[in-house]
Structure formats: structure tokens, C-alpha cells
Short mmCIF file of C-alpha atoms in Angstrom, two decimals:
data_model
loop_
_atom_site.label_atom_id
_atom_site.label_comp_id
_atom_site.label_asym_id
_atom_site.label_seq_id
_atom_site.Cartn_x
_atom_site.Cartn_y
_atom_site.Cartn_z
CA SER A 1 -29.47 -34.24 72.92
CA SER A 2 -30.71 -31.27 70.34
CA THR A 3 -33.13 -29.15 70.38
CA TYR A 4 -35.35 -28.25 66.89
CA SER A 5 -37.52 -25.47 65.79
CA ILE A 6 -40.03 -23.88 63.59
CA ASN A 7 -40.73 -20.60 64.10
CA ASP A 8 -39.16 -20.16 66.83
CA SER A 9 -41.21 -23.17 68.36
CA VAL A 10 -39.81 -25.94 69.98
CA VAL A 11 -40.83 -29.21 68.32
CA PRO A 12 -39.70 -32.52 68.46
CA ALA A 13 -37.24 -34.30 66.16
CA LYS A 14 -39.84 -36.26 64.52
CA GLU A 15 -42.45 -32.98 63.42
CA TYR A 16 -38.98 -30.87 62.30
CA ILE A 17 -38.14 -33.97 60.41
CA ASP A 18 -41.51 -34.04 58.56
CA ALA A 19 -41.58 -30.25 57.69
CA LEU A 20 -38.28 -30.69 56.40
CA ASP A 21 -39.47 -33.62 54.34
CA LYS A 22 -42.45 -31.62 52.99
CA LEU A 23 -40.30 -29.40 51.99
CA GLY A 24 -38.26 -31.82 49.98
CA ILE A 25 -35.26 -32.11 52.21
CA LEU A 26 -34.22 -35.86 53.14
CA VAL A 27 -32.74 -35.72 55.75
CA LYS A 28 -31.60 -39.14 55.65
CA ALA A 29 -30.85 -39.00 52.73
CA LYS A 30 -28.17 -36.27 53.56
CA ASN A 31 -28.97 -34.41 50.04
CA PHE A 32 -28.61 -31.28 51.85
CA LEU A 33 -24.85 -31.29 53.52
CA VAL A 34 -21.98 -32.38 51.72
CA PHE A 35 -19.44 -35.15 53.38
CA GLN A 36 -15.73 -35.53 52.65
CA GLY A 37 -15.81 -38.40 50.34
CA ASP A 38 -19.28 -38.93 48.92
CA VAL A 39 -18.29 -36.49 45.66
CA THR A 40 -15.52 -39.29 45.11
CA SER A 41 -17.63 -42.04 46.34
CA ILE A 42 -20.23 -40.47 43.82
CA ALA A 43 -18.25 -40.39 40.93
CA ASN A 44 -17.19 -44.12 42.13
CA LYS A 45 -20.72 -45.49 41.58
CA THR A 46 -21.99 -47.97 38.61
CA PRO A 47 -24.69 -46.01 36.38
CA THR A 48 -27.10 -48.87 38.56
CA ASP A 49 -25.94 -47.40 41.93
CA LEU A 50 -26.22 -43.71 40.88
CA THR A 51 -29.83 -44.38 39.20
CA LYS A 52 -31.44 -45.47 43.42
CA TYR A 53 -29.29 -42.99 45.20
CA PHE A 54 -30.59 -40.30 42.71
CA GLU A 55 -34.15 -41.84 43.73
CA ARG A 56 -33.35 -41.83 47.33
CA VAL A 57 -32.32 -38.89 47.06
CA SER A 58 -35.02 -37.12 45.04
CA GLY A 59 -37.59 -39.35 47.45
CA SER A 60 -39.04 -40.50 44.04
CA GLU A 61 -38.12 -44.01 45.70
CA ARG A 62 -41.15 -43.33 47.57
CA PHE A 63 -42.98 -44.27 44.42
CA LYS A 64 -41.36 -47.19 43.53
CA GLU A 65 -43.95 -49.67 43.99
CA GLU A 66 -46.43 -48.07 42.71
CA TYR A 67 -44.91 -47.21 38.94
CA ASP A 68 -44.02 -50.75 39.35
CA THR A 69 -47.98 -51.76 40.17
CA LEU A 70 -48.83 -49.47 37.34
CA LYS A 71 -45.91 -50.93 34.59
CA VAL A 72 -47.18 -54.45 35.60
CA GLU A 73 -51.01 -52.59 34.77
CA LYS A 74 -49.59 -51.28 31.33
CA ALA A 75 -48.27 -54.49 30.39
CA ALA A 76 -51.00 -55.98 30.99
CA ALA A 77 -53.17 -53.48 28.73
CA GLU A 78 -50.78 -53.39 25.96
CA ARG A 79 -51.50 -57.30 25.65
CA SER A 80 -54.81 -57.00 25.85
CA LEU A 81 -54.98 -55.06 23.62
CA LYS A 82 -52.73 -56.72 20.44
CA ASP A 83 -55.23 -59.54 21.57
CA ILE A 84 -58.59 -57.21 20.60
CA VAL A 85 -56.63 -55.52 18.00
CA GLN A 86 -56.03 -59.63 16.32
CA GLN A 87 -59.30 -60.48 16.65
CA ARG A 88 -60.51 -57.00 14.79
CA LYS A 89 -58.47 -58.63 11.84
CA ALA A 90 -59.20 -61.61 11.95
CA ILE A 91 -63.00 -60.78 12.15
CA SER A 92 -62.31 -59.00 9.22
CA GLN A 93 -61.10 -61.24 7.18
CA GLU A 94 -63.59 -63.57 7.80
CA LYS A 95 -66.36 -60.90 6.96
CA LYS A 96 -64.55 -60.31 3.36
CA ILE A 97 -64.35 -64.13 2.89
CA ILE A 98 -68.21 -64.58 3.67
CA GLU A 99 -68.89 -61.21 1.50
CA LYS A 100 -67.02 -62.99 -1.63
CA GLN A 101 -69.00 -66.51 -0.85
CA LYS A 102 -72.28 -64.79 -0.66
CA LYS A 103 -71.14 -62.53 -3.94
CA GLU A 104 -70.36 -65.89 -5.61
CA ALA A 105 -73.15 -67.77 -4.38
CA GLU A 106 -75.96 -64.78 -6.05
#
């Protein structure tokens, strides 16, 4: 059985792992040890797999859900903005036509 300690105090494994996680060391991602064959394995990964690997190692994968949600919201906001700009152009053109008709009527 393993013994874990923080500042000379014995702590449970979960507390130890949580402390490492707060320091940016993800034990599950093995980013603090290089095992035999890992370098070759990483070098042979596809660009997509490399991206997933780095996201896991860096801990950024925990933000994926939030990122995806914000990406959808951004796309919706961009569509809304595009619609508003188009409406504004149409109103501006309509206003010009009305002003021209008003001048002709005078």
C-alpha cells in the first residue's frame, strides 16, 4: 500500500491527487513521468490525436463542454448580428426611397 504525504503529513490518496491537480500536475495524464515508448507513441500520433493528448495533459479538456456551449452561443450571436445588419440596410434603403418620393411629391 502506498503512503502519501503533504508537508510531512500523511494524507489519503484522493487529497494528495487533488493537491497535485491544483498545482497543474495531472496524475492520470502521466505528464510528470516519461515512460519507455511514450515518445515514439506520441511522435506517431495523428494531428487530431496529438491535440486530444495535449488537451488531456494540459487539463484543458475539462473546459471542452463550456467551450462548445460558448461556441454555439457565439454562432447564434453572429447570426443575430447579421440579421440586424441586413434589417438596418433594408430600412435605410426604404427610408431613401420614401425621402425621394416625398421630394418628388413636393
